[in-house]
Coordinates of C-alpha atoms and ligand atoms in Angstrom, one line a residue:
M932 CA 84.7 179.6 59.1
N933 CA 85.5 181.0 62.6
R934 CA 88.8 182.5 63.5
D935 CA 89.7 180.3 66.5
I936 CA 92.5 177.9 66.4
A937 CA 93.1 174.5 68.0
C938 CA 96.3 172.6 68.2
I939 CA 96.4 168.9 69.0
G940 CA 99.7 168.2 70.7
A941 CA 101.3 170.5 73.3
G942 CA 104.9 169.5 72.8
Y943 CA 108.0 171.4 71.7
I944 CA 106.2 172.4 68.5
G945 CA 102.6 172.9 69.6
G946 CA 103.4 175.0 72.7
P947 CA 105.8 177.6 71.3
T948 CA 104.1 177.8 67.9
M949 CA 100.7 178.5 69.4
A950 CA 102.1 180.9 72.0
V951 CA 103.5 183.0 69.1
I952 CA 100.2 182.9 67.1
A953 CA 98.4 183.9 70.3
K954 CA 100.7 186.9 70.8
M955 CA 100.6 188.0 67.2
C956 CA 96.8 187.4 66.7
P957 CA 95.2 188.8 69.9
D958 CA 91.8 188.6 68.2
R959 CA 91.9 184.8 67.9
R960 CA 91.4 182.3 70.7
I961 CA 94.0 179.5 70.6
F962 CA 93.4 176.2 72.4
V963 CA 96.4 173.8 72.8
A964 CA 95.1 170.3 73.6
D965 CA 96.9 167.2 74.7
I966 CA 96.2 163.8 76.1
S967 CA 98.9 164.2 78.6
R968 CA 97.5 165.7 81.8
E969 CA 101.1 166.2 83.1
R970 CA 102.1 168.2 80.1
I971 CA 99.0 170.4 80.2
D972 CA 99.4 171.0 84.0
A973 CA 103.0 172.0 83.3
W974 CA 101.9 174.5 80.6
N975 CA 99.4 175.9 83.1
S976 CA 102.1 176.3 85.8
A977 CA 105.1 178.5 86.3
A978 CA 107.4 175.6 85.3
L979 CA 106.7 175.2 81.6
P980 CA 107.5 171.7 80.1
V981 CA 109.7 173.3 77.4
Y982 CA 112.7 175.6 77.9
E983 CA 113.1 178.2 75.1
P984 CA 114.5 181.7 75.5
G985 CA 111.5 184.2 75.5
L986 CA 108.8 181.5 75.8
R987 CA 107.9 182.0 79.4
E988 CA 107.3 185.7 78.9
L989 CA 105.1 185.0 75.9
V990 CA 103.1 182.4 77.7
E991 CA 102.6 184.6 80.7
T992 CA 101.3 187.4 78.5
C993 CA 98.8 185.3 76.6
R994 CA 97.8 182.5 78.9
G995 CA 94.2 182.9 80.1
R996 CA 93.8 185.9 77.7
N997 CA 93.6 184.2 74.3
L998 CA 95.8 181.2 74.9
F999 CA 94.4 178.1 76.7
F1000 CA 96.1 174.8 77.5
T1001 CA 93.6 171.9 78.0
T1002 CA 93.1 168.2 78.0
D1003 CA 89.6 168.6 76.7
L1004 CA 90.3 167.7 73.1
A1005 CA 86.6 167.5 72.1
A1006 CA 85.8 171.0 73.3
A1007 CA 88.9 172.4 71.5
I1008 CA 88.0 170.7 68.2
R1009 CA 84.4 171.9 68.4
A1010 CA 85.3 175.5 69.2
C1011 CA 87.7 175.9 66.3
D1012 CA 87.5 175.6 62.6
L1013 CA 91.3 175.6 62.0
I1014 CA 92.9 172.6 63.7
F1015 CA 96.7 172.0 63.8
V1016 CA 98.0 168.5 64.4
G1017 CA 101.4 168.7 66.1
V1018 CA 101.7 165.3 67.7
N1019 CA 104.9 163.3 67.9
T1020 CA 106.0 161.1 65.0
P1021 CA 108.9 159.1 66.3
T1022 CA 110.8 156.4 64.5
K1023 CA 108.9 153.1 64.4
T1024 CA 110.4 150.5 66.7
F1025 CA 108.4 147.5 65.6
G1026 CA 107.0 145.7 62.6
E1027 CA 107.3 146.8 59.0
G1028 CA 109.8 149.7 58.6
A1029 CA 111.1 149.3 62.2
G1030 CA 114.1 151.5 62.8
Y1031 CA 113.4 153.7 59.7
A1032 CA 109.7 154.5 59.1
L1033 CA 107.8 157.0 61.2
D1034 CA 105.4 155.7 63.8
L1035 CA 102.1 157.2 62.8
Q1036 CA 99.9 155.8 65.6
Y1037 CA 99.7 159.2 67.5
W1038 CA 99.0 161.1 64.3
E1039 CA 96.2 158.6 63.3
A1040 CA 94.7 158.7 66.8
A1041 CA 94.6 162.5 66.6
A1042 CA 92.9 162.4 63.2
R1043 CA 90.3 159.9 64.5
T1044 CA 89.6 162.2 67.5
I1045 CA 89.0 165.2 65.1
A1046 CA 86.7 163.1 62.9
A1047 CA 84.7 161.9 65.9
E1048 CA 84.4 165.2 67.7
A1049 CA 83.9 167.6 64.7
N1050 CA 80.6 169.5 64.8
C1051 CA 81.0 171.3 61.4
D1052 CA 83.4 171.5 58.4
K1053 CA 87.1 171.8 59.5
V1054 CA 90.5 172.7 58.1
V1055 CA 93.0 170.2 59.4
I1056 CA 96.6 171.3 59.3
E1057 CA 99.6 168.9 59.4
K1058 CA 102.2 170.6 61.6
S1059 CA 104.0 167.3 62.5
T1060 CA 106.7 166.2 60.1
L1061 CA 105.1 163.4 58.0
P1062 CA 106.0 161.1 55.1
V1063 CA 105.1 162.5 51.7
R1064 CA 101.4 161.6 50.8
T1065 CA 100.3 161.3 54.5
A1066 CA 97.6 163.9 53.8
D1067 CA 95.9 161.2 51.7
A1068 CA 95.7 158.9 54.7
M1069 CA 94.6 161.8 56.9
A1070 CA 91.8 162.5 54.5
A1071 CA 90.8 158.9 54.4
V1072 CA 90.6 158.7 58.2
L1073 CA 88.7 162.0 58.4
H1074 CA 86.2 160.9 55.8
T1075 CA 85.0 158.0 58.0
H1076 CA 82.7 160.8 59.2
P1077 CA 81.3 162.0 55.9
E1078 CA 78.7 164.3 57.5
H1079 CA 81.4 167.1 57.5
T1080 CA 83.9 168.2 55.0
F1081 CA 87.6 168.2 56.1
T1082 CA 90.2 170.0 54.1
V1083 CA 93.8 168.8 54.8
L1084 CA 96.7 171.2 54.6
S1085 CA 100.4 170.7 55.1
N1086 CA 102.2 173.4 57.1
P1087 CA 105.5 172.0 58.2
E1088 CA 107.5 173.8 60.9
F1089 CA 111.1 174.8 60.3
L1090 CA 112.0 176.3 63.8
A1091 CA 115.1 175.1 65.5
E1092 CA 115.1 174.5 69.3
G1093 CA 116.9 177.1 71.3
S1094 CA 115.9 179.8 68.9
A1095 CA 112.2 178.7 68.5
I1096 CA 110.6 182.0 69.4
Q1097 CA 112.9 184.1 67.1
D1098 CA 112.5 181.6 64.3
L1099 CA 108.7 181.7 64.7
L1100 CA 108.7 185.5 64.8
H1101 CA 111.1 185.9 61.8
P1102 CA 110.7 182.8 59.7
D1103 CA 112.8 182.5 56.5
R1104 CA 109.6 181.1 55.0
V1105 CA 106.2 179.7 56.0
L1106 CA 105.1 176.8 53.8
I1107 CA 101.5 176.0 53.1
G1108 CA 100.6 173.0 50.9
G1109 CA 97.0 172.4 50.0
P1110 CA 94.7 170.8 47.4
Q1111 CA 94.5 172.7 44.2
T1112 CA 90.6 172.9 44.4
P1113 CA 88.3 175.9 45.4
A1114 CA 88.0 174.4 48.9
G1115 CA 91.7 173.9 49.1
R1116 CA 92.5 177.4 48.0
K1117 CA 90.0 178.8 50.5
A1118 CA 91.6 176.8 53.3
M1119 CA 95.1 178.0 52.3
E1120 CA 93.9 181.6 52.3
A1121 CA 92.5 181.1 55.8
L1122 CA 95.8 179.8 57.0
R1123 CA 97.8 182.4 55.2
A1124 CA 95.7 185.1 57.0
V1125 CA 96.9 183.7 60.3
Y1126 CA 100.6 184.1 59.4
A1127 CA 100.0 187.4 57.5
A1128 CA 99.5 189.1 60.9
W1129 CA 103.3 189.2 61.2
V1130 CA 105.0 187.4 58.3
P1131 CA 105.7 189.4 55.1
R1132 CA 103.5 188.1 52.3
E1133 CA 106.4 187.2 50.0
R1134 CA 107.7 184.8 52.7
I1135 CA 104.5 182.8 52.8
L1136 CA 104.8 180.1 50.1
L1137 CA 101.7 178.3 48.8
T1138 CA 102.2 175.0 47.0
D1139 CA 100.6 171.6 46.6
V1140 CA 100.4 169.1 49.6
W1141 CA 103.0 166.6 48.4
S1142 CA 105.7 169.2 47.6
S1143 CA 105.1 170.7 51.0
E1144 CA 105.4 167.4 52.9
L1145 CA 108.5 166.4 50.9
S1146 CA 110.1 169.8 51.3
K1147 CA 110.2 169.5 55.0
L1148 CA 111.9 166.1 54.9
A1149 CA 114.3 167.5 52.2
A1150 CA 115.2 170.5 54.3
N1151 CA 116.1 168.4 57.3
A1152 CA 118.0 165.9 55.2
M1153 CA 120.1 168.7 53.5
L1154 CA 120.9 170.3 56.9
A1155 CA 121.9 166.9 58.4
Q1156 CA 123.9 166.1 55.3
R1157 CA 126.0 169.3 55.7
I1158 CA 126.9 168.4 59.2
S1159 CA 127.9 164.9 58.2
S1160 CA 130.0 166.3 55.4
I1161 CA 131.9 168.8 57.6
N1162 CA 132.4 166.0 60.2
A1163 CA 133.8 163.7 57.5
F1164 CA 136.3 166.5 56.8
S1165 CA 137.0 166.8 60.5
A1166 CA 138.2 163.2 60.6
L1167 CA 140.5 163.8 57.7
C1168 CA 141.8 167.0 59.3
E1169 CA 142.8 165.1 62.4
K1170 CA 144.8 162.7 60.3
T1171 CA 146.4 165.2 58.0
G1172 CA 147.1 168.2 60.3
A1173 CA 144.6 170.5 58.6
D1174 CA 142.2 172.5 60.7
V1175 CA 138.5 172.0 60.1
E1176 CA 137.6 175.5 61.1
E1177 CA 139.9 176.9 58.5
V1178 CA 138.4 174.6 55.9
A1179 CA 134.8 175.6 56.9
H1180 CA 135.8 179.2 56.7
V1181 CA 137.1 178.8 53.2
L1182 CA 134.0 176.8 52.2
G1183 CA 131.6 179.3 53.7
M1184 CA 133.0 182.3 51.8
D1185 CA 131.8 180.6 48.6
H1186 CA 128.3 182.1 48.3
R1187 CA 127.1 178.9 46.6
I1188 CA 128.0 176.9 49.6
G1189 CA 127.2 179.4 52.3
A1190 CA 128.6 179.7 55.8
D1191 CA 125.9 178.2 58.0
F1192 CA 125.7 174.7 59.3
L1193 CA 129.4 174.0 58.8
K1194 CA 130.3 173.6 62.4
A1195 CA 132.1 170.3 63.1
G1196 CA 131.3 168.7 66.4
P1197 CA 130.0 165.6 68.1
G1198 CA 127.4 165.1 65.3
F1199 CA 123.8 166.2 65.1
G1200 CA 121.3 165.4 67.8
G1201 CA 117.8 166.5 68.4
S1202 CA 114.5 164.8 67.9
C1203 CA 114.2 165.2 64.1
F1204 CA 117.3 165.0 62.0
R1205 CA 117.9 161.3 62.6
K1206 CA 114.2 160.3 62.5
D1207 CA 113.5 162.3 59.4
V1208 CA 116.6 161.1 57.4
L1209 CA 115.8 157.5 58.4
N1210 CA 112.3 158.1 57.2
L1211 CA 113.6 159.4 53.9
V1212 CA 115.8 156.3 53.6
Y1213 CA 112.6 154.2 54.1
L1214 CA 110.6 156.2 51.6
C1215 CA 113.4 155.8 49.0
R1216 CA 113.5 152.0 49.6
M1217 CA 109.8 151.7 49.5
H1218 CA 109.8 153.3 46.0
G1219 CA 112.7 151.0 44.8
L1220 CA 115.3 153.8 44.9
D1221 CA 118.0 151.9 46.6
D1222 CA 120.9 154.1 45.5
C1223 CA 119.1 157.2 47.0
A1224 CA 118.4 155.3 50.2
A1225 CA 122.1 154.3 50.5
Y1226 CA 123.1 157.9 49.9
W1227 CA 120.9 159.3 52.8
E1228 CA 121.8 156.4 55.1
G1229 CA 125.4 157.5 54.8
V1230 CA 124.5 160.7 56.5
I1231 CA 123.4 158.7 59.6
R1232 CA 126.3 156.4 59.5
M1233 CA 128.8 159.3 59.4
N1234 CA 127.0 160.8 62.4
E1235 CA 127.4 157.7 64.4
A1236 CA 131.0 157.3 63.4
Q1237 CA 131.7 160.8 64.7
Q1238 CA 130.6 159.9 68.2
R1239 CA 132.6 156.7 68.2
R1240 CA 135.7 158.6 67.1
I1241 CA 135.3 161.0 70.1
V1242 CA 135.2 158.0 72.5
L1243 CA 138.1 156.3 70.8
R1244 CA 140.3 159.4 70.9
T1245 CA 139.4 159.9 74.6
V1246 CA 140.4 156.3 75.4
Q1247 CA 143.6 156.6 73.5
A1248 CA 144.5 159.9 75.2
L1249 CA 143.8 158.4 78.6
F1250 CA 146.4 155.6 78.0
N1251 CA 144.0 153.1 76.5
T1252 CA 142.0 152.5 79.7
L1253 CA 139.1 154.3 81.2
S1254 CA 138.4 151.7 83.9
G1255 CA 137.5 153.5 87.1
K1256 CA 138.5 156.9 85.7
R1257 CA 136.3 159.9 86.2
I1258 CA 135.1 161.7 83.2
A1259 CA 133.0 164.9 83.4
L1260 CA 130.6 165.7 80.6
F1261 CA 130.0 169.5 80.4
G1262 CA 126.6 169.8 78.7
F1263 CA 124.1 167.1 78.0
A1264 CA 121.5 168.9 75.9
F1265 CA 121.8 168.2 72.1
K1266 CA 122.6 171.9 71.6
A1267 CA 122.8 175.1 73.7
N1268 CA 119.8 177.0 75.0
T1269 CA 117.5 174.0 75.4
G1270 CA 116.9 171.3 78.0
D1271 CA 116.1 168.8 75.3
T1272 CA 118.2 165.7 75.3
R1273 CA 116.5 163.7 72.5
E1274 CA 119.1 161.9 70.4
T1275 CA 121.8 164.0 72.1
P1276 CA 125.3 163.0 71.1
A1277 CA 126.2 163.3 74.8
L1278 CA 124.0 160.3 75.5
S1279 CA 125.6 157.9 73.0
V1280 CA 129.1 159.1 74.1
A1281 CA 128.1 158.6 77.8
R1282 CA 126.9 155.1 77.1
M1283 CA 130.2 154.2 75.2
L1284 CA 132.3 155.7 78.0
A1285 CA 130.3 153.7 80.6
E1286 CA 131.0 150.5 78.6
E1287 CA 134.6 151.3 79.1
R1288 CA 133.8 151.4 82.8
A1289 CA 134.4 155.1 83.3
Q1290 CA 132.7 156.9 86.1
L1291 CA 130.6 159.8 84.7
M1292 CA 129.9 163.2 86.2
I1293 CA 127.3 165.0 84.2
T1294 CA 126.5 168.7 84.4
D1295 CA 124.2 170.9 82.3
P1296 CA 122.5 174.2 83.0
Q1297 CA 119.1 173.1 81.7
A1298 CA 119.1 169.4 80.8
L1299 CA 119.8 167.6 84.1
P1300 CA 116.2 166.4 84.7
N1301 CA 116.2 164.8 81.3
A1302 CA 119.8 163.5 81.7
R1303 CA 118.7 161.8 84.9
K1304 CA 115.9 160.0 83.1
D1305 CA 118.1 159.1 80.0
L1306 CA 120.8 157.5 82.2
A1307 CA 118.7 156.0 84.9
D1308 CA 119.8 152.5 83.9
L1309 CA 123.5 153.2 84.2
P1310 CA 125.2 152.7 87.5
G1311 CA 128.0 155.0 88.6
V1312 CA 126.7 158.2 87.0
H1313 CA 126.6 161.4 89.1
F1314 CA 124.8 164.6 88.3
C1315 CA 126.1 167.9 89.3
E1316 CA 124.6 171.4 89.1
S1317 CA 128.0 173.0 89.2
P1318 CA 130.6 172.3 86.5
Y1319 CA 133.3 172.8 89.2
D1320 CA 131.8 169.9 91.2
A1321 CA 131.7 167.7 88.1
A1322 CA 135.3 168.3 87.3
D1323 CA 136.5 167.7 90.9
G1324 CA 139.0 164.7 90.7
A1325 CA 138.2 164.1 87.0
D1326 CA 140.8 162.7 84.6
A1327 CA 139.0 164.4 81.6
V1328 CA 136.4 167.0 80.8
L1329 CA 134.4 166.5 77.6
V1330 CA 132.6 169.7 76.5
M1331 CA 129.6 168.2 74.8
T1332 CA 127.2 171.2 74.5
E1333 CA 128.2 174.7 73.4
W1334 CA 126.7 176.6 76.4
T1335 CA 128.4 180.0 76.3
D1336 CA 128.6 179.9 80.1
Y1337 CA 131.4 177.4 79.7
R1338 CA 133.7 180.0 78.1
A1339 CA 133.5 182.1 81.3
L1340 CA 134.4 179.3 83.7
D1341 CA 137.5 179.6 85.9
W1342 CA 139.5 177.0 84.0
A1343 CA 142.5 177.5 86.2
Q1344 CA 140.4 176.4 89.2
I1345 CA 139.1 173.4 87.2
F1346 CA 142.6 172.5 86.2
R1347 CA 143.7 172.5 89.9
A1348 CA 140.7 170.3 90.9
M1349 CA 141.4 167.6 88.2
R1350 CA 143.6 164.6 88.4
K1351 CA 146.8 165.0 86.3
P1352 CA 147.5 164.9 83.5
A1353 CA 144.2 166.8 83.0
L1354 CA 142.6 166.2 79.6
I1355 CA 140.0 168.5 78.0
F1356 CA 138.2 167.4 74.9
D1357 CA 136.4 170.4 73.4
T1358 CA 134.0 168.5 71.0
R1359 CA 132.4 171.9 70.1
N1360 CA 135.6 173.8 69.4
M1361 CA 134.3 176.6 71.5
L1362 CA 137.1 177.3 74.0
D1363 CA 140.4 179.1 73.8
H1364 CA 142.7 176.1 73.3
A1365 CA 146.0 178.1 73.6
A1366 CA 144.9 179.5 76.9
L1367 CA 143.9 176.0 78.2
R1368 CA 147.3 174.6 77.1
Q1369 CA 149.0 177.4 79.0
L1370 CA 147.2 176.4 82.1
G1371 CA 148.6 172.9 81.7
F1372 CA 145.7 171.1 80.1
R1373 CA 146.2 168.5 77.4
V1374 CA 143.7 169.6 74.8
L1375 CA 141.8 167.6 72.2
A1376 CA 139.4 169.2 69.7
V1377 CA 137.3 168.0 66.7
G1378 CA 139.1 168.3 63.3
K1379 CA 142.2 170.0 64.7
P1380 CA 145.8 168.9 64.8
Ligands
NAD2469 P1 106.6 166.2 71.5 O1 106.7 164.7 71.8 O2 107.3 167.2 72.3 O3 105.0 166.6 71.6 C1 104.0 165.8 71.0 C2 102.8 165.9 72.0 O4 101.7 165.3 71.3 C3 102.9 165.2 73.3 O5 102.7 166.1 74.4 C4 101.9 164.1 73.3 O6 101.3 163.8 74.6 C5 100.9 164.6 72.3 N1 100.0 163.6 71.7 C6 100.4 162.4 71.2 N2 99.3 161.8 70.7 C7 98.2 162.6 70.9 C8 96.8 162.5 70.6 N3 96.3 161.5 70.0 N4 96.0 163.6 71.0 C9 96.5 164.6 71.7 N5 97.8 164.8 72.0 C10 98.7 163.8 71.6 O7 106.9 166.3 70.0 P2 107.5 167.6 69.2 O8 108.9 167.8 69.3 O9 106.6 168.8 69.5 O10 107.2 167.2 67.7 C11 106.0 167.1 67.1 C12 106.1 167.0 65.6 O11 106.7 168.2 65.1 C13 107.0 165.9 65.1 O12 106.4 165.4 63.9 C14 108.3 166.6 64.8 O13 109.0 165.9 63.7 C15 107.8 167.9 64.3 N6 108.8 169.0 64.5 C16 109.4 169.2 65.6 C17 110.4 170.2 65.8 C18 111.1 170.4 67.1 O14 111.9 171.3 67.1 N7 110.9 169.6 68.1 C19 110.6 171.1 64.7 C20 109.9 170.9 63.5 C21 109.0 169.8 63.4
UGA2470 C1 116.5 171.3 63.1 C2 116.3 172.2 62.0 O1 117.4 173.2 62.0 C3 115.0 172.9 61.9 O2 114.9 173.7 60.8 C4 113.9 171.9 62.0 O3 112.6 172.5 62.0 C5 114.0 171.0 63.2 O4 115.4 170.3 63.1 C6 113.0 169.8 63.2 O5 112.5 169.5 62.2 O6 112.9 169.4 64.3 P1 117.0 171.5 65.7 O7 117.2 170.0 65.6 O8 116.1 172.0 66.8 O9 116.4 172.0 64.3 O10 118.4 172.3 65.9 P2 119.6 172.6 64.9 O11 120.1 173.9 65.2 O12 119.3 172.3 63.5 O13 120.7 171.5 65.4 C7 120.6 170.1 65.2 C8 121.9 169.5 65.6 O14 122.9 169.7 64.7 C9 122.4 169.9 67.0 O15 122.9 168.8 67.7 C10 123.5 170.8 66.6 O16 124.5 170.9 67.6 C11 124.1 170.2 65.4 N1 124.8 171.1 64.5 C12 124.1 172.2 63.9 C13 126.1 170.9 64.2 O17 126.7 169.9 64.7 N2 126.8 171.7 63.3 C14 126.2 172.8 62.8 O18 126.8 173.5 62.0 C15 124.8 173.0 63.1

């Protein structure tokens, strides 16, 4: 088995993950291959297709040395004996399982390409998030070419966007699932050796394939469920005069509950929580576990309700009509430090505000190119580089993304530029509300009286 590594799929996962492997394993050649010429050209340019703190420096160090971005999938597959598959697995929009199940067409196409192009035995590593027991299907596709042996491992990724490089460099754990056979154990060792270049041995967990695949779905479901739980409390706080940040603080001091992921806000966005929880709902239903399916579906419903509540409270605060009013959204990315807008709460809020016939002014330090695409079908939307321009003449500012830059804005200047009474809805609870009130703002926040 040679030491070189290929990754099929040069997206948010493939690019950063392989850049870190290239940096930490300078003696291995890493080929990141994709069918999208546009994506690969971007990876080979100064304007990378993914924004992540620290990523550009890493790519610039390794690109052309031991890190290569290519559209030549066949050459990458032939050159490397370890092949990651990190293609997209969106929610299916058609046929059986539409709206819930994962669409596995990209994953299957990648598996077929590997099978067709392989020139010797290969270890194929699932990096994409997949339904439990997908490795069986992967093996079936690969064995359509029985002249070579393919060993399928599961190695799900736990990084979060915005902190991808730090998460990859210092993972809580690396999970490797493989067949409990001599070939499976050998393949797992080969993959463990890659991570062992920088991850402490006790953090690399070896398990069976099904547990590994399911653990990834379970981890995302548990994280999403915590956000829906705290958001459910935020709604009750607003009705009762309690403060959700006080409640979260009390909860977080119980070591059994833990302090992370208890931030109330506009609900979770990002490409994975929604799709993975929906997939879990589908898997439960498929196995006749309707009560489990209903439980996990509640996590999604709660998330949608949170965004509806934000819009409803905005409408109520602006005298029950938004017609022709100007509303500035500060932040469009689904979280800070990324330009990614997939499933961003700002998008569903923007669409509901537009239905109320509000005029929208959108600003974001990284996500404007994506925001322009996401909202291309909506008339009356304006995009502003500067938050000051976005707020000019606005009736309300909704802070949708927790960019730290927003704390340092000259809010007195923003107040002066807005139509009165000026409303600010801090959906991330990140600003100094007392100071804003002193300036004359009416302030709304999530889960606060
Ligand atoms: P993405 O859409 O950014 O990238 C996927 C890439 O795969 C695209 O560039 C696409 O052109 C390419 N592709 C599709 N079919 C192909 C084929 N047959 N051959 C070659 N290339 C092909 O998606 P992503 O965000 O990187 O997610 C990929 C997987 O990783 C998903 O399963 C996701 O659930 C999982 N994941 C993502 C994150 C994240 O933070 N984005 C975190 C953990 C896990
Ligand atoms: C999430 C997981 O955290 C990763 O472990 C996982 O690998 C990844 O999904 C995936 O499978 O794609 P990511 O979506 O990039 O990572 O970002 P998170 O930091 O988890 O945030 C997700 C959403 O939840 C964001 O919209 C964020 O604003 C929101 N959130 C997060 C809250 O509303 N409250 C919190 O306390 C934490």
